[in-house]
């Protein structure tokens, strides 16, 4: 990348480019920049600005708009920003759309059935277990309550199940340490439960679907930044309603990073920036599957 960047949001655009949203720069300040990354050419260009600089926001592409949900600068914010798309690129200035029910940073989002699901987070003083759903960034409903509130989890969807993987403990009396918990949310009923454990406590990782393989990439353990790539395999139950996920090592990153922006284009997962030893980096890593 042109400069170090961590804790940025990311969406994959319809034309196979990646849009980086906000984040922390090399000096640790929040940025408002919207950067479009073209993996095919290796180019990165600034294509716009958010209405307000932010980092640690949840981002999701819903319809023809990129939703930027919460995040923060010095403190967490409830603001929701929208970046309209024209074709395959930002097509207008970012606008303030509304607010989340409460201030919220350190969250992640996934898109299921035309709605963004937001899980994990921090309101500035405590964690929140509420899993929110929205189709427009202006109205929200609470889909579920996680049994263990966490910050910086990785999110994955398998069939009718949302998985909340690891994160930083954010419940009373257990805050500030990476956790290994696998939490499961039934999207049909809103029932949330504990469903197992990762091989080790992990926060700031990312989950991606690469050519039908669900991978958990990077993150921070209790001892440092992880280079591990885990394959997540549904276990028990059925394909649309597994009981848990088995995480098994399947590869290594070239550089251990946490809080990276990770997106998939074709058969490659791109790991953009992130933090090593708490410092933002400019590294771009490419993760591809090989025949076994």
CSV table of C-alpha atoms in Angstrom, one decimal:
chain,number,residue,atom,x,y,z
A,1,UNK,CA,0.0,0.0,0.0
A,2,UNK,CA,1.2,3.6,-0.4
A,3,UNK,CA,1.2,4.1,3.4
A,4,UNK,CA,0.7,1.9,6.4
A,5,UNK,CA,-3.0,1.2,7.2
A,6,UNK,CA,-4.7,-0.9,9.8
A,7,UNK,CA,-8.3,-1.4,11.2
A,8,UNK,CA,-9.8,-0.3,7.8
A,9,UNK,CA,-13.1,-1.6,6.5
A,10,UNK,CA,-13.1,-3.4,3.2
A,11,UNK,CA,-15.7,-4.5,0.6
A,12,UNK,CA,-15.2,-6.3,-2.7
A,13,UNK,CA,-16.7,-4.3,-5.5
A,14,UNK,CA,-18.6,-5.8,-8.5
A,15,UNK,CA,-15.7,-5.2,-10.9
A,16,UNK,CA,-13.3,-7.2,-8.8
A,17,UNK,CA,-11.5,-4.4,-7.1
A,18,UNK,CA,-11.3,-3.8,-3.3
A,19,UNK,CA,-12.5,-0.7,-1.5
A,20,UNK,CA,-10.6,0.2,1.6
A,21,UNK,CA,-12.7,2.4,4.0
A,22,UNK,CA,-11.0,4.6,6.6
A,23,UNK,CA,-8.7,3.0,9.1
A,24,UNK,CA,-5.6,4.0,11.2
A,25,UNK,CA,-2.6,5.5,9.4
A,26,UNK,CA,1.0,5.1,10.3
A,27,UNK,CA,0.8,7.8,13.0
A,28,UNK,CA,-2.2,6.1,14.6
A,29,UNK,CA,-4.7,8.7,13.5
A,30,UNK,CA,-8.1,7.9,11.9
A,31,UNK,CA,-8.4,8.6,8.2
A,32,UNK,CA,-11.4,9.4,6.0
A,33,UNK,CA,-9.9,8.1,2.8
A,34,UNK,CA,-11.7,5.8,0.4
A,35,UNK,CA,-9.0,3.8,-1.5
A,36,UNK,CA,-9.7,1.5,-4.4
A,37,UNK,CA,-7.2,-1.4,-4.8
A,38,UNK,CA,-7.0,-3.1,-8.2
A,39,UNK,CA,-5.3,-6.5,-7.6
A,40,UNK,CA,-4.9,-7.1,-11.4
A,41,UNK,CA,-2.8,-4.0,-11.9
A,42,UNK,CA,-1.4,-3.5,-8.4
A,43,UNK,CA,-2.7,0.0,-8.3
A,44,UNK,CA,-4.1,1.9,-5.3
A,45,UNK,CA,-5.9,5.2,-5.8
A,46,UNK,CA,-7.9,7.5,-3.5
A,47,UNK,CA,-11.5,7.7,-4.9
A,48,UNK,CA,-13.2,9.7,-2.2
A,49,UNK,CA,-13.6,10.7,1.4
A,50,UNK,CA,-15.9,9.7,4.2
A,51,UNK,CA,-18.1,12.4,5.8
A,52,UNK,CA,-16.2,11.7,9.0
A,53,UNK,CA,-12.8,9.9,9.6
A,54,UNK,CA,-13.1,6.6,11.4
A,55,UNK,CA,-11.5,3.3,12.2
A,56,UNK,CA,-12.7,0.0,13.6
A,57,UNK,CA,-16.0,0.4,11.8
A,58,UNK,CA,-18.1,-2.4,10.4
A,59,UNK,CA,-18.5,-2.2,6.6
A,60,UNK,CA,-20.9,-3.9,4.3
A,61,UNK,CA,-22.0,-3.6,0.6
A,62,UNK,CA,-25.8,-3.6,0.6
A,63,UNK,CA,-27.4,-3.0,-2.8
A,64,UNK,CA,-25.6,-0.1,-4.4
A,65,UNK,CA,-24.3,1.5,-1.2
A,66,UNK,CA,-21.4,0.8,1.1
A,67,UNK,CA,-22.6,1.1,4.7
A,68,UNK,CA,-20.0,2.3,7.3
A,69,UNK,CA,-21.4,1.4,10.7
A,70,UNK,CA,-20.0,3.0,13.8
A,71,UNK,CA,-16.3,3.0,14.4
A,72,UNK,CA,-14.6,5.8,16.2
A,73,UNK,CA,-11.7,8.2,16.5
A,74,UNK,CA,-10.9,8.9,20.2
A,75,UNK,CA,-14.2,7.4,21.3
A,76,UNK,CA,-16.8,5.0,19.8
A,77,UNK,CA,-19.6,6.6,17.6
A,78,UNK,CA,-23.1,5.6,16.6
A,79,UNK,CA,-22.9,7.3,13.2
A,80,UNK,CA,-23.7,5.4,10.1
A,81,UNK,CA,-22.2,6.6,6.8
A,82,UNK,CA,-23.2,5.7,3.3
A,83,UNK,CA,-21.0,5.6,0.2
A,84,UNK,CA,-23.2,5.3,-3.0
A,85,UNK,CA,-21.8,3.3,-5.9
A,86,UNK,CA,-22.2,4.2,-9.5
A,87,UNK,CA,-21.4,1.2,-11.6
A,88,UNK,CA,-18.4,-0.4,-9.8
A,89,UNK,CA,-16.9,2.6,-8.1
A,90,UNK,CA,-18.0,5.2,-5.5
A,91,UNK,CA,-20.4,7.5,-7.4
A,92,UNK,CA,-20.9,10.4,-5.0
A,93,UNK,CA,-19.9,12.0,-1.7
A,94,UNK,CA,-20.3,10.0,1.5
A,95,UNK,CA,-23.3,11.0,3.6
A,96,UNK,CA,-24.4,10.6,7.1
A,97,UNK,CA,-27.4,8.2,7.0
A,98,UNK,CA,-28.4,7.9,10.7
A,99,UNK,CA,-27.2,6.2,13.9
A,100,UNK,CA,-26.9,2.8,15.4
A,101,UNK,CA,-29.0,2.2,18.5
A,102,UNK,CA,-25.9,2.8,20.6
A,103,UNK,CA,-22.3,3.9,20.0
A,104,UNK,CA,-20.4,1.0,18.6
A,105,UNK,CA,-16.8,0.3,17.4
A,106,UNK,CA,-14.7,-2.9,17.1
A,107,UNK,CA,-17.5,-4.6,15.2
A,108,UNK,CA,-17.6,-6.7,12.1
A,109,UNK,CA,-20.4,-7.1,9.5
A,110,UNK,CA,-21.5,-9.7,6.9
A,111,UNK,CA,-24.2,-9.5,4.3
A,112,UNK,CA,-26.9,-12.2,4.2
A,113,UNK,CA,-30.0,-12.1,2.1
A,114,UNK,CA,-29.7,-8.4,1.3
A,115,UNK,CA,-29.2,-7.3,4.9
A,116,UNK,CA,-26.0,-6.5,6.9
A,117,UNK,CA,-25.5,-8.3,10.1
A,118,UNK,CA,-23.3,-6.5,12.7
A,119,UNK,CA,-21.8,-8.5,15.6
A,120,UNK,CA,-19.2,-7.8,18.3
A,121,UNK,CA,-18.4,-4.3,19.5
A,122,UNK,CA,-17.7,-1.8,22.2
A,123,UNK,CA,-19.6,1.3,23.2
A,124,UNK,CA,-16.7,3.1,24.8
A,125,UNK,CA,-17.1,1.6,28.2
A,126,UNK,CA,-18.4,-1.9,27.8
A,127,UNK,CA,-19.0,-4.6,25.2
A,128,UNK,CA,-22.3,-5.3,23.5
A,129,UNK,CA,-23.7,-8.7,22.7
A,130,UNK,CA,-26.4,-7.4,20.4
A,131,UNK,CA,-26.4,-8.8,16.8
A,132,UNK,CA,-28.0,-6.2,14.6
A,133,UNK,CA,-29.6,-6.4,11.2
A,134,UNK,CA,-30.2,-3.6,8.7
A,135,UNK,CA,-31.1,-3.3,5.0
A,136,UNK,CA,-30.5,0.4,4.7
A,137,UNK,CA,-28.3,1.7,7.6
A,138,UNK,CA,-31.2,3.8,9.0
A,139,UNK,CA,-33.3,1.2,10.8
A,140,UNK,CA,-32.1,-1.7,12.8
A,141,UNK,CA,-33.5,-4.7,14.5
A,142,UNK,CA,-31.8,-6.9,17.2
A,143,UNK,CA,-31.5,-10.4,15.8
A,144,UNK,CA,-29.8,-12.1,18.7
A,145,UNK,CA,-27.8,-11.6,21.9
A,146,UNK,CA,-24.4,-13.3,22.1
A,147,UNK,CA,-23.8,-15.2,25.3
A,148,UNK,CA,-20.3,-13.7,25.5
A,149,UNK,CA,-19.8,-10.1,24.2
A,150,UNK,CA,-16.6,-9.7,22.3
A,151,UNK,CA,-14.7,-7.0,20.4
A,152,UNK,CA,-12.8,-7.7,17.1
A,153,UNK,CA,-14.3,-11.1,16.3
A,154,UNK,CA,-14.2,-12.8,12.9
A,155,UNK,CA,-17.6,-13.5,11.3
A,156,UNK,CA,-18.6,-16.3,8.9
A,157,UNK,CA,-21.9,-17.6,7.6
A,158,UNK,CA,-22.5,-21.3,6.8
A,159,UNK,CA,-26.0,-22.0,5.5
A,160,UNK,CA,-28.4,-20.5,8.1
A,161,UNK,CA,-25.8,-20.0,10.8
A,162,UNK,CA,-23.7,-17.0,11.7
A,163,UNK,CA,-20.5,-17.8,13.4
A,164,UNK,CA,-18.7,-15.4,15.7
A,165,UNK,CA,-15.1,-16.5,16.1
A,166,UNK,CA,-12.8,-15.5,18.9
A,167,UNK,CA,-12.3,-11.8,19.6
A,168,UNK,CA,-11.3,-9.8,22.6
A,169,UNK,CA,-13.3,-10.4,25.8
A,170,UNK,CA,-15.6,-7.6,26.5
A,171,UNK,CA,-17.9,-8.8,29.3
A,172,UNK,CA,-17.8,-7.6,32.9
A,173,UNK,CA,-14.8,-9.0,34.8
A,174,UNK,CA,-13.2,-10.6,31.7
A,175,UNK,CA,-12.2,-7.7,29.5
A,176,UNK,CA,-9.1,-7.2,27.4
A,177,UNK,CA,-7.9,-10.7,26.6
A,178,UNK,CA,-8.2,-12.8,23.4
A,179,UNK,CA,-10.7,-15.6,23.6
A,180,UNK,CA,-11.0,-18.9,21.8
A,181,UNK,CA,-14.8,-19.0,21.9
A,182,UNK,CA,-16.9,-20.1,18.8
A,183,UNK,CA,-20.4,-18.6,19.1
A,184,UNK,CA,-23.2,-19.6,16.8
A,185,UNK,CA,-26.4,-17.7,15.9
A,186,UNK,CA,-29.3,-19.4,14.2
A,187,UNK,CA,-30.4,-16.9,11.7
A,188,UNK,CA,-33.9,-18.4,11.5
A,189,UNK,CA,-34.7,-18.3,15.2
A,190,UNK,CA,-32.1,-15.7,16.6
A,191,UNK,CA,-31.0,-18.3,19.2
A,192,UNK,CA,-27.3,-17.7,20.1
A,193,UNK,CA,-25.1,-20.2,21.9
A,194,UNK,CA,-21.5,-21.3,22.6
A,195,UNK,CA,-20.5,-24.0,20.1
A,196,UNK,CA,-16.9,-24.8,20.8
A,197,UNK,CA,-13.4,-23.3,20.8
A,198,UNK,CA,-10.7,-22.3,18.4
A,199,UNK,CA,-7.2,-24.0,18.8
A,200,UNK,CA,-6.1,-20.9,20.7
A,201,UNK,CA,-7.4,-17.5,21.8
A,202,UNK,CA,-7.5,-15.2,18.8
A,203,UNK,CA,-8.6,-11.6,18.2
A,204,UNK,CA,-8.5,-9.3,15.1
A,205,UNK,CA,-8.6,-12.2,12.7
A,206,UNK,CA,-10.7,-12.3,9.5
A,207,UNK,CA,-12.8,-15.1,8.0
A,208,UNK,CA,-13.2,-15.4,4.2
A,209,UNK,CA,-14.7,-17.8,1.8
A,210,UNK,CA,-12.1,-18.7,-0.8
A,211,UNK,CA,-13.4,-20.9,-3.6
A,212,UNK,CA,-15.8,-22.7,-1.3
A,213,UNK,CA,-13.2,-23.1,1.5
A,214,UNK,CA,-13.9,-21.1,4.7
A,215,UNK,CA,-10.6,-19.7,6.1
A,216,UNK,CA,-9.6,-17.9,9.3
A,217,UNK,CA,-6.7,-15.6,8.6
A,218,UNK,CA,-4.2,-13.9,10.9
A,219,UNK,CA,-5.1,-12.2,14.1
A,220,UNK,CA,-3.4,-11.7,17.5
A,221,UNK,CA,-2.9,-14.4,20.1
A,222,UNK,CA,-1.8,-14.0,23.7
A,223,UNK,CA,1.8,-14.2,22.5
A,224,UNK,CA,1.9,-12.1,19.3
A,225,UNK,CA,0.6,-11.6,15.8
A,226,UNK,CA,-0.4,-14.8,14.1
A,227,UNK,CA,0.8,-16.1,10.7
A,228,UNK,CA,-1.7,-19.0,10.9
A,229,UNK,CA,-4.4,-19.8,8.3
A,230,UNK,CA,-7.0,-22.2,9.6
A,231,UNK,CA,-9.5,-24.1,7.5
A,232,UNK,CA,-13.0,-24.0,9.1
A,233,UNK,CA,-14.9,-27.3,8.6
A,234,UNK,CA,-18.6,-27.7,9.6
A,235,UNK,CA,-19.0,-30.5,12.1
A,236,UNK,CA,-22.1,-32.4,13.1
A,237,UNK,CA,-25.7,-31.5,12.2
A,238,UNK,CA,-26.2,-30.7,8.6
A,239,UNK,CA,-24.6,-28.5,5.9
A,240,UNK,CA,-27.1,-25.7,6.6
A,241,UNK,CA,-27.1,-26.2,10.4
A,242,UNK,CA,-23.8,-27.5,11.7
A,243,UNK,CA,-23.2,-27.8,15.4
A,244,UNK,CA,-19.7,-26.4,15.4
A,245,UNK,CA,-16.7,-25.6,13.2
A,246,UNK,CA,-13.4,-27.5,13.4
A,247,UNK,CA,-10.4,-25.2,12.8
A,248,UNK,CA,-7.4,-27.0,11.4
A,249,UNK,CA,-4.1,-25.4,10.2
A,250,UNK,CA,-3.9,-25.2,6.4
A,251,UNK,CA,-1.2,-22.6,5.7
A,252,UNK,CA,0.9,-19.6,6.8
A,253,UNK,CA,1.0,-15.9,6.0
A,254,UNK,CA,4.3,-14.4,5.0
A,255,UNK,CA,3.9,-11.9,7.8
A,256,UNK,CA,1.9,-12.1,11.0
A,257,UNK,CA,-0.8,-9.4,11.1
A,258,UNK,CA,-3.9,-8.5,13.1
A,259,UNK,CA,-6.6,-6.1,12.2
A,260,UNK,CA,-5.9,-6.5,8.5
A,261,UNK,CA,-8.5,-5.8,5.7
A,262,UNK,CA,-9.1,-9.1,3.9
A,263,UNK,CA,-11.1,-9.6,0.8
A,264,UNK,CA,-11.5,-12.1,-2.0
A,265,UNK,CA,-11.2,-11.5,-5.7
A,266,UNK,CA,-11.5,-14.7,-7.8
A,267,UNK,CA,-9.3,-17.4,-6.4
A,268,UNK,CA,-7.1,-15.1,-4.2
A,269,UNK,CA,-7.6,-13.7,-0.7
A,270,UNK,CA,-5.9,-10.3,-0.4
A,271,UNK,CA,-4.6,-9.4,3.1
A,272,UNK,CA,-4.1,-5.6,3.1
A,273,UNK,CA,-2.2,-3.8,5.8
A,274,UNK,CA,-2.9,-4.6,9.4
A,275,UNK,CA,-0.8,-4.4,12.5
A,276,UNK,CA,2.4,-6.1,13.5
A,277,UNK,CA,3.4,-5.6,17.1
A,278,UNK,CA,0.8,-2.9,17.3
A,279,UNK,CA,2.2,-0.8,14.5
A,280,UNK,CA,0.3,-0.4,11.2
A,281,UNK,CA,2.0,-1.9,8.1
A,282,UNK,CA,1.7,-1.3,4.4
A,283,UNK,CA,2.2,-5.0,3.4
A,284,UNK,CA,-0.1,-6.6,0.8
A,285,UNK,CA,-0.2,-10.4,1.0
A,286,UNK,CA,-1.9,-12.8,-1.4
A,287,UNK,CA,-3.3,-16.1,-0.2
A,288,UNK,CA,-4.1,-18.8,-2.8
A,289,UNK,CA,-5.2,-22.4,-2.6
A,290,UNK,CA,-2.9,-25.2,-3.8
A,291,UNK,CA,-3.8,-28.8,-4.6
A,292,UNK,CA,-3.2,-31.2,-1.7
